Coordinates of C-alpha atoms and ligand atoms in Angstrom, one line a residue:
X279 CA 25.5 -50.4 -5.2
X280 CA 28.8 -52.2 -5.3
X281 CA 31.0 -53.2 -2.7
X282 CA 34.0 -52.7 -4.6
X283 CA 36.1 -54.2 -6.7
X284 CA 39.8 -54.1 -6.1
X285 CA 41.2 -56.6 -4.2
X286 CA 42.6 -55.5 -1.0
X287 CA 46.8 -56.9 -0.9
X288 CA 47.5 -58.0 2.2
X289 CA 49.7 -55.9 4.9
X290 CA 52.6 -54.6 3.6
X291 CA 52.4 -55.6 0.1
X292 CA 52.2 -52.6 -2.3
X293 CA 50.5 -52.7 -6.1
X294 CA 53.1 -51.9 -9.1
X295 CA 52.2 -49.3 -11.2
X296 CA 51.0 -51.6 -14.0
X297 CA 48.6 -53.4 -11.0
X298 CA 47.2 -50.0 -10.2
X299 CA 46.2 -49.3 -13.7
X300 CA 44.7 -52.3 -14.1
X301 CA 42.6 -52.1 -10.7
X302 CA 41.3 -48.9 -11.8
X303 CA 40.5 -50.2 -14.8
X304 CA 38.3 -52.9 -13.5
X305 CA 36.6 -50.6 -11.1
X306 CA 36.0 -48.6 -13.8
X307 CA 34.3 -51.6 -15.6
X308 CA 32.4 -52.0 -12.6
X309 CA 31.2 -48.3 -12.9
X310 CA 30.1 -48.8 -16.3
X311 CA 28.0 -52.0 -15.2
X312 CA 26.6 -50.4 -12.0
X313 CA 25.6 -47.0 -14.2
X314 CA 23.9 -49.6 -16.5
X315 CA 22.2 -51.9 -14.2
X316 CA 21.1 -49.0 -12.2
X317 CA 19.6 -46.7 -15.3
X318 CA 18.3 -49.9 -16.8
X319 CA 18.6 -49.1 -20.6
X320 CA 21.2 -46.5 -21.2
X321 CA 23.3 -44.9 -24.0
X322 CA 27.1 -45.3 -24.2
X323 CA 27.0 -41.6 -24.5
X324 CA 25.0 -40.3 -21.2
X325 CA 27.4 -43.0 -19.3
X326 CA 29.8 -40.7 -20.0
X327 CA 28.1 -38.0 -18.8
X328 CA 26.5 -39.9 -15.8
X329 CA 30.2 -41.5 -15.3
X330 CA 32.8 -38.4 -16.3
X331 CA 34.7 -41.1 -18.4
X332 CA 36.0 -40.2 -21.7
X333 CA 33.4 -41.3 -24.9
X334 CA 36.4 -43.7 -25.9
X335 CA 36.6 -45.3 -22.6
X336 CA 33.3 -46.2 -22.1
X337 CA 33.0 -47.7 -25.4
X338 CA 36.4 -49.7 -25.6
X339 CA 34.7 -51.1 -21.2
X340 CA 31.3 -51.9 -23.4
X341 CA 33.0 -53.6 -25.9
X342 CA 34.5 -55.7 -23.1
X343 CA 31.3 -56.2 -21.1
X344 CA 29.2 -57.0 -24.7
X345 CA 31.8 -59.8 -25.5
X346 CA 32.2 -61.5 -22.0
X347 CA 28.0 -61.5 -22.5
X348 CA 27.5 -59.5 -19.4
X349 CA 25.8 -56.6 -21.2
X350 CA 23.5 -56.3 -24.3
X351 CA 22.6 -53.9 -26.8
X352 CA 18.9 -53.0 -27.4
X353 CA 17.1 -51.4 -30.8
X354 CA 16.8 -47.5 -30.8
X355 CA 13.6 -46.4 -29.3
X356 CA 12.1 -45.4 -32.3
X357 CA 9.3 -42.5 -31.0
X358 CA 9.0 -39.5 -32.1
X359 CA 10.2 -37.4 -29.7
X360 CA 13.3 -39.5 -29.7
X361 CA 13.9 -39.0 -33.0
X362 CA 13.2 -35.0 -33.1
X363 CA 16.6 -34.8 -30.7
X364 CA 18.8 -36.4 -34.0
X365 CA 19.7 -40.0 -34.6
X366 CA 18.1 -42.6 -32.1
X367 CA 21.2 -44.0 -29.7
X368 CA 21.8 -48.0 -29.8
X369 CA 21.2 -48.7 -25.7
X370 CA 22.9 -50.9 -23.8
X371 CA 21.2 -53.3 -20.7
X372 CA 22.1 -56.0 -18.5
X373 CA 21.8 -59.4 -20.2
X374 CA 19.4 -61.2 -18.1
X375 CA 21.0 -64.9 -19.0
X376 CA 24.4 -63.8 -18.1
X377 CA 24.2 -65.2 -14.6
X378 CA 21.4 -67.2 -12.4
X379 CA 21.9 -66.7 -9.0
X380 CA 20.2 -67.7 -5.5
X381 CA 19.3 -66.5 -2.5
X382 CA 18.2 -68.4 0.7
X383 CA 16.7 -66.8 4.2
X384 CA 16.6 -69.1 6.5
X385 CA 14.4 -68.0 8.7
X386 CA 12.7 -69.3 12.5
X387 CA 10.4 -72.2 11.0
X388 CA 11.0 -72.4 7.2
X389 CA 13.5 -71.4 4.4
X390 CA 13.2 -69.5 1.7
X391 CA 14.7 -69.4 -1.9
X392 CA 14.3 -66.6 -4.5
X393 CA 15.6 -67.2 -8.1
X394 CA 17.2 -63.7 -9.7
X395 CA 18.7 -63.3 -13.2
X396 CA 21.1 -60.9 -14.4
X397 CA 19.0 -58.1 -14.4
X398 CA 18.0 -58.6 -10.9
X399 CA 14.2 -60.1 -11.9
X400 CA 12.6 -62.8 -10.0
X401 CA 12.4 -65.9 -12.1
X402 CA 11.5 -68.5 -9.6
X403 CA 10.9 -69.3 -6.1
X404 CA 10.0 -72.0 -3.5
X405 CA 9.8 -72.8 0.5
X406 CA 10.7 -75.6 2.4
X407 CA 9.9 -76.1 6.3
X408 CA 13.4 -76.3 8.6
X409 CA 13.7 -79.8 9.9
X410 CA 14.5 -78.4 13.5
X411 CA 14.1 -75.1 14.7
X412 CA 18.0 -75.7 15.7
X413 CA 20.3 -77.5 13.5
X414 CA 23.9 -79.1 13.8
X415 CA 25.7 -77.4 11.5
X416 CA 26.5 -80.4 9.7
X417 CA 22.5 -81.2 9.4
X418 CA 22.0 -77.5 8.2
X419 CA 25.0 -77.5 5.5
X420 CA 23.0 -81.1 4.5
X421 CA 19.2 -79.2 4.2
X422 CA 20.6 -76.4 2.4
X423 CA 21.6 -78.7 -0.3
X424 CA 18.5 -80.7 -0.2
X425 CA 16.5 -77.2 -0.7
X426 CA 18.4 -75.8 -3.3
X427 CA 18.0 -79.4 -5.3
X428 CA 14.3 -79.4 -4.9
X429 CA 14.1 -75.4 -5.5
X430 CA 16.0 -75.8 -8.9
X431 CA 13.7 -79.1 -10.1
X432 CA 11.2 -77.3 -9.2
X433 CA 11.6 -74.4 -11.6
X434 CA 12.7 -77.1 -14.5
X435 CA 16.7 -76.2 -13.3
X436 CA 19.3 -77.4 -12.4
X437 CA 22.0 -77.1 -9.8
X438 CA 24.8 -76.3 -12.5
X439 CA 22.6 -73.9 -13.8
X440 CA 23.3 -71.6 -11.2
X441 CA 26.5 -68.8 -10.9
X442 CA 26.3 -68.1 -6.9
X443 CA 24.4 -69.1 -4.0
X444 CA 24.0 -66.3 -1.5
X445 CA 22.6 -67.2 2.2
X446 CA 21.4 -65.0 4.8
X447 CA 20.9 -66.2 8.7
X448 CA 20.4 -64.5 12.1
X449 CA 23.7 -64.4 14.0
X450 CA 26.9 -62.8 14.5
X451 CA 28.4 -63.3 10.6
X452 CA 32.0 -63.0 9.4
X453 CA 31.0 -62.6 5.7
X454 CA 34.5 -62.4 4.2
X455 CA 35.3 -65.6 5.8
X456 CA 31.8 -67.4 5.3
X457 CA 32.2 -67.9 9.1
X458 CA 29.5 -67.9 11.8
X459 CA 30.6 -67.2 15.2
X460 CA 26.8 -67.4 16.8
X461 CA 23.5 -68.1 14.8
X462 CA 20.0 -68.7 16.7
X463 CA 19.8 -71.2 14.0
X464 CA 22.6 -73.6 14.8
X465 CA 23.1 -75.9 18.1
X466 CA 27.0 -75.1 17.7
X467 CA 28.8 -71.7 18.1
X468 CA 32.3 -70.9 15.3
X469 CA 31.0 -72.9 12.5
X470 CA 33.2 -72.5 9.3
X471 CA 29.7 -72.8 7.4
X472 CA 30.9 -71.8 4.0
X473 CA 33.5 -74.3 3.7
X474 CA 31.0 -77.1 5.1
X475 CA 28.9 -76.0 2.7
X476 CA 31.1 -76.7 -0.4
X477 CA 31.9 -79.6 0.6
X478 CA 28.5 -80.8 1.0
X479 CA 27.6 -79.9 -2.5
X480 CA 30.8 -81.0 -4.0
X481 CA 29.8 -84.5 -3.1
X482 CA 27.2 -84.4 -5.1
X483 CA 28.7 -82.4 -8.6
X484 CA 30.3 -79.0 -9.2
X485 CA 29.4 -76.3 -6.4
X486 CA 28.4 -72.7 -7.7
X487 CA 30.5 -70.3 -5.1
X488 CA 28.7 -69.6 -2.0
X489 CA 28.4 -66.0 -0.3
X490 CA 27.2 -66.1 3.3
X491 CA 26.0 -62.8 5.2
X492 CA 24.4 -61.5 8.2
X493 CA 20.5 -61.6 7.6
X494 CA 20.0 -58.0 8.4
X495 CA 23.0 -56.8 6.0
X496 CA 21.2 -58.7 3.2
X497 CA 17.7 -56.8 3.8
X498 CA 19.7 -54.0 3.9
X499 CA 20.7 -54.7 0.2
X500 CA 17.5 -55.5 -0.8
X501 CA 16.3 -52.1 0.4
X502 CA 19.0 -50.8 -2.0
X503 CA 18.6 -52.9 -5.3
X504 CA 14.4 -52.6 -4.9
X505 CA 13.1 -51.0 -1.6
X506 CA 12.6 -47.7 -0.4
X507 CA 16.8 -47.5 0.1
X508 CA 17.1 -46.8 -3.8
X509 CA 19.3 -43.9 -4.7
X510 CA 20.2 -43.0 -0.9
X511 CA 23.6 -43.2 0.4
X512 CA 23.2 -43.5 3.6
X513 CA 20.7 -45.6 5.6
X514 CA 19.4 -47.7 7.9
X515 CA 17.4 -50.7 8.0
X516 CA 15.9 -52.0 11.0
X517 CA 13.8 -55.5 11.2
X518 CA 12.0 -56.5 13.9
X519 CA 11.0 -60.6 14.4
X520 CA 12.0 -62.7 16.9
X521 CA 15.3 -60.7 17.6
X522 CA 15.7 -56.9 16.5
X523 CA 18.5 -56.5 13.6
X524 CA 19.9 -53.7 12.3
X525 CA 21.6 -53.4 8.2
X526 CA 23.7 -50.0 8.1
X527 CA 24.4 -48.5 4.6
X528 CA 27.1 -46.0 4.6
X529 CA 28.3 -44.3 1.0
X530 CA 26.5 -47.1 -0.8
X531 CA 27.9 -49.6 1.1
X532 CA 26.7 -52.1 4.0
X533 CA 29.2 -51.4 7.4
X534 CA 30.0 -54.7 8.5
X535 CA 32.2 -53.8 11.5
X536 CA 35.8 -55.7 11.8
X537 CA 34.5 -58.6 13.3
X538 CA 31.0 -59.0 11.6
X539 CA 29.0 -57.5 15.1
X540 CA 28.9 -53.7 14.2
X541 CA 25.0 -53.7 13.9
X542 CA 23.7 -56.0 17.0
X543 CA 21.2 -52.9 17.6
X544 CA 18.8 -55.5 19.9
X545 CA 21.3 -55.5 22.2
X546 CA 22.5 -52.2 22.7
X547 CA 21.0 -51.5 26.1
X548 CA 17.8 -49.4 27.3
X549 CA 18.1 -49.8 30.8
X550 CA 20.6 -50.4 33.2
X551 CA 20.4 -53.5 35.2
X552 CA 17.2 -53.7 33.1
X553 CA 14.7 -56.8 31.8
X554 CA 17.2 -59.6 31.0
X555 CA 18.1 -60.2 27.6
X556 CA 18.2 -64.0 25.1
X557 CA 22.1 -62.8 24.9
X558 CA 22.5 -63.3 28.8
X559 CA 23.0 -59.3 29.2
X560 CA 20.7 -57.2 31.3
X561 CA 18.7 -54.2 29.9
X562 CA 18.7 -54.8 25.6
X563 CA 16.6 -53.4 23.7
X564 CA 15.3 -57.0 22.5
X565 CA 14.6 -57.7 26.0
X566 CA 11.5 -54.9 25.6
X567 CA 10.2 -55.4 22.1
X568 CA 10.8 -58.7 21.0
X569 CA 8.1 -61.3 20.7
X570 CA 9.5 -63.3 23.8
X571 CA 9.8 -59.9 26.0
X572 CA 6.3 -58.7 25.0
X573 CA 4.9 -62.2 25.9
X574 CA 7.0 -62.3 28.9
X575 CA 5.2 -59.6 30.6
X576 CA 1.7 -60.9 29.0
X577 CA 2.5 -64.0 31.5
X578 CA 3.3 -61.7 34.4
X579 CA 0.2 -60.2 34.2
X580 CA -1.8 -64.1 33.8
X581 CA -3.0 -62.9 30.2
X582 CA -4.5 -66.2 29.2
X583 CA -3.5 -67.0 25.0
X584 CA -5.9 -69.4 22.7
X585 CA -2.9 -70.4 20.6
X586 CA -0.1 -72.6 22.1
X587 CA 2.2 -70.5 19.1
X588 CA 4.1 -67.4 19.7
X589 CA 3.9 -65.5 16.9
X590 CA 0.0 -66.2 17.0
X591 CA 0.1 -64.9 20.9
X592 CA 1.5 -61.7 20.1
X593 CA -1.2 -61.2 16.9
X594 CA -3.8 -62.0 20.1
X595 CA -2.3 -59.3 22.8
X596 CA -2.5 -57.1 19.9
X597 CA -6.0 -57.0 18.9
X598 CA -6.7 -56.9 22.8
X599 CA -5.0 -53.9 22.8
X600 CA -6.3 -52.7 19.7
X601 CA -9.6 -53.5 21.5
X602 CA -9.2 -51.1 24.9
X603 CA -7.3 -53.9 27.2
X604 CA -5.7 -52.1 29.7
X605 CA -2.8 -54.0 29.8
X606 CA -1.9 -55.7 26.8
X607 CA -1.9 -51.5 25.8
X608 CA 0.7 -50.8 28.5
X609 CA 2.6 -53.8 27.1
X610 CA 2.8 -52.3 24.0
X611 CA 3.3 -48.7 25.2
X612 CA 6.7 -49.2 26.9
X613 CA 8.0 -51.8 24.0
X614 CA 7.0 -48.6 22.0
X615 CA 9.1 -46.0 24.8
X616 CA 11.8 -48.1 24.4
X617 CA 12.2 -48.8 20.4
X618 CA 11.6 -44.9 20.6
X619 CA 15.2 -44.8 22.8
X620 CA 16.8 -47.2 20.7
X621 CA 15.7 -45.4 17.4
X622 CA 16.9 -42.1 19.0
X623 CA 20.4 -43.6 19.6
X624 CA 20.8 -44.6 16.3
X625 CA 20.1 -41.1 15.0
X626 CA 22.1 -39.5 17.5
X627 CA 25.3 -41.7 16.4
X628 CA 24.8 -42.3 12.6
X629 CA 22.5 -38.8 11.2
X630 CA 21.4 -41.1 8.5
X631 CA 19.1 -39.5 6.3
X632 CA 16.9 -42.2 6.0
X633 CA 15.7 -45.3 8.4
X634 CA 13.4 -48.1 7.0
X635 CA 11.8 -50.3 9.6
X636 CA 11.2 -53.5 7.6
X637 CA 9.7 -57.2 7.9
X638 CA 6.7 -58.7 8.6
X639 CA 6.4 -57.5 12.2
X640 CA 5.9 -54.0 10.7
X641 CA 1.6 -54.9 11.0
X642 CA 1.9 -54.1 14.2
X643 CA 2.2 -50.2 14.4
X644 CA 2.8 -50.2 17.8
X645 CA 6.2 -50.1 16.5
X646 CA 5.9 -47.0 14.3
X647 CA 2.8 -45.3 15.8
X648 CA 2.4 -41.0 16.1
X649 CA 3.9 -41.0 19.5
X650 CA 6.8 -43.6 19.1
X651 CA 8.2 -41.4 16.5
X652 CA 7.6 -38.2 18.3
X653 CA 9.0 -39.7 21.6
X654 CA 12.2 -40.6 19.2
X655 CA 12.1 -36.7 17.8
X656 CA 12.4 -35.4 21.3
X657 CA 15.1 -37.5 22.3
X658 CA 17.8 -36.6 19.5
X659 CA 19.9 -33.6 19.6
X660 CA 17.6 -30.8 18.6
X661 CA 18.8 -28.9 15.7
X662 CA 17.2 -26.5 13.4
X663 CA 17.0 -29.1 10.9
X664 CA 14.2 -32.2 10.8
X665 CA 15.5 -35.5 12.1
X666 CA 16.0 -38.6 9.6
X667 CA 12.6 -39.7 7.8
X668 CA 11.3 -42.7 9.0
X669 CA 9.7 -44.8 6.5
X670 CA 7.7 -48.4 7.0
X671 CA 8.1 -51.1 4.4
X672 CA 6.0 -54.4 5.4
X673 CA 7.4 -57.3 3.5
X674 CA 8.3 -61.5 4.0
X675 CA 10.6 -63.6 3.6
X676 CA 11.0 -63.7 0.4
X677 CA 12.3 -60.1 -0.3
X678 CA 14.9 -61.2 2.7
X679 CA 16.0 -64.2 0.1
X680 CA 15.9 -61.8 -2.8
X681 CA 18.9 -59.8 -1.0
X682 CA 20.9 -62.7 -0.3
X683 CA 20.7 -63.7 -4.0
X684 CA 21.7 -59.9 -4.7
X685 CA 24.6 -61.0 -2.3
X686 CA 25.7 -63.4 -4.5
X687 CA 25.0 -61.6 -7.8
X688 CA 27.6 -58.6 -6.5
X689 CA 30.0 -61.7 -5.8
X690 CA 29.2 -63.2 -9.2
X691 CA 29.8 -59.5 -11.2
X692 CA 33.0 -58.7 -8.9
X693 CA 34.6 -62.4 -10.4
X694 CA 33.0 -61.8 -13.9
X695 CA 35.1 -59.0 -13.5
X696 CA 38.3 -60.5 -12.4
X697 CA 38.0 -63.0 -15.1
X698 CA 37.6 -59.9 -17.8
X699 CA 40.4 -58.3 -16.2
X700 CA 42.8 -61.3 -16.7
X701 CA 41.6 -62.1 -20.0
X702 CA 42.4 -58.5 -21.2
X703 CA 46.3 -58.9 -19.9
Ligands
LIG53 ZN1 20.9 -58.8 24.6

């Protein structure tokens, strides 16, 4: 669950010994909070055992963690049954109040806040429509703090209330460097976002530290803190909206690639010399499924809509479909082929054990239906062992906010962390 949290030296420097003991010692503080925050009420005894620390070292690392206010103890549970097994163990849980953090989605018309504690529970929530579909990056670092001010008054909070901001947009993403290279959502391409972004709250007070990610990875994480991805190592997560993104989890954590583009699954390519593609390539895999593709070859064919909006048009070539129409079905039979081929690819280079196709889109089981999966069966290496499990998990945009605020709740534990660290030299 966490990304790790020793600092990486740069090239060519080496730690001391002293520096190594005292990175492993904070990872293993972050072991201790991870085994709690994933088992939810705990005893300092079975972290040992969950943990393979040493009774004395988990309980000097709680000590820490209960005076930095991070953790919490909680009363016996009193039952019976407990009871019968000897003396009821004091548990120890995340303290809810320790931190408040957010998480935005900015999605194609509106964005989207979700409020988390500590603990990882929703507390508070709210919406605001994008003032263009495409904004300067100066006009988007601008809206972002204009949302998170109304979202916090809204939930009777304030902005200094909160301990991270984490945001989540479409687009090529370096995340360490809060840079975006290209996002559908900005007029500009290499925008140093993060940076624009403090600044832009700093004029106004004290700016909580921003995290910004790749939409996609963020799903990805919230597949992992609530979703189907819980307790698997190794998955995949793949949306499908107006573009088709891909979140890869390898050992518990997200692959990012080196230069933030190791997951642009829409435009791996189906078809050479193929349908052409948003990204100015021939033959992606968006350039079949996505709304504009599938609506693309509903004009081709004259297919007259009722709504001018199209997200609406795709719903209406569905239910004709749906209802026998002979070719808004063929429409939707190769956009199945091909997701079928691109699914196949991705077992055939990753053997995950588990891919979750998520989002909204996921009402439409064109996507998923009996022969797109058996299409992608047939096209991975056969073994005698069953291909990955594909499971379907419909859900809006506010579970996409609720990973970016998980986002900036790892960022928030790994400086917690740091700070502990320090303090304890
Ligand atoms: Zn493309």
């Amino acid at each position: 669950m966490s990304q790790g949290y020793c600092e990486k030296k740069s090239e060519g420097e080496t730690c001391n010994e002293a520096e190594n003991m005292e990175h492993l010692k904070r990872s293993s503080r972050g072991i201790v909070l991870d085994t709690i925050r994933k088992t939810e009420r705990v005893a300092r005894i079975d972290i040992a055992n969950e943990t393979g620390m040493s009774a004395a070292t988990v309980t000097g690392i709680s000590a820490e963690l209960l005076s930095q206010g991070l953790i919490e103890e909680v009363a016996p549970d009193a039952s019976p049954s407990d009871s019968r097994r000897g003396r009821p163990r004091v548990g120890l849980k995340i303290r809810g109040e320790a931190h408040l953090v957010a998480g935005v989605k900015i999605a194609d018309r509106s964005a989207v806040v979700a409020l988390l504690d500590f603990e990882g529970k929703l507390v508070g929530e709210f919406s605001l429509p994008l003032p263009h579909l495409k904004m300067s990056a100066q006009e988007c670092a601008g809206f972002i703090r204009e949302l998170m001010e109304a979202a916090m008054a809204t939930n009777g909070r304030h902005l200094s209330d909160l301990s991270g901001i984490g945001l989540g947009m479409a687009g090529v993403i370096d995340a360490p460097r809060g840079f975006v290279h290209w996002s559908p959502s900005l007029t500009t391409r290499n925008v140093p976002l993060r940076q624009l972004l403090a600044d832009t709250f700093a004029a106004a007070g004290p700016c909580p530290p921003i995290f910004l990610d790749n939409d996609v990875n963020l799903v990805a994480l919230a597949e992992q803190w609530f979703g189907l991805g819980r307790n698997v190592s190794d998955f995949i997560v793949v949306t499908i909206e107006n573009g088709v993104g891909m979140g890869i989890v390898i050992n518990d954590n997200i692959y990012r690639g080196t230069r933030g583009c190791g997951a642009e699954f829409g435009h791996t390519k189906v078809q050479l010399d193929g349908a052409l593609c948003r990204c100015g390539q021939r033959g992606c895999l968006e350039a079949y499924v996505a709304d504009y593709a599938l609506l693309r070859e509903a004009n081709i064919s004259g297919e007259a809509f009722q709504d001018p909006n199209a997200e609406k048009q795709v719903q209406e070539l569905f239910y004709k479909a749906k209802a026998g129409d002979v070719t808004a079905r063929t429409i939707f039979q190769r956009a199945g082929k091909m997701f079928a081929l691109g699914l196949a690819n991705i077992v055939n280079i990753f053997d995950p054990k588990l891919i979750i196709l998520s989002g909204e889109r996921m009402q439409f089981d064109y996507l998923y239906a009996g022969e797109v999966i058996e299409n992608m069966k047939n096209s991975v290496v056969q073994i005698d062992v069953s291909p990955p499990e594909v499971r379907i998990h419909k859900w809006g945009d506010l579970m996409w906010a609720k990973g970016a605020a998980v986002f900036a709740m790892e960022g928030v534990t790994e400086r917690a962390l740091r700070e502990l660290s320090k303090n304890a030299r």
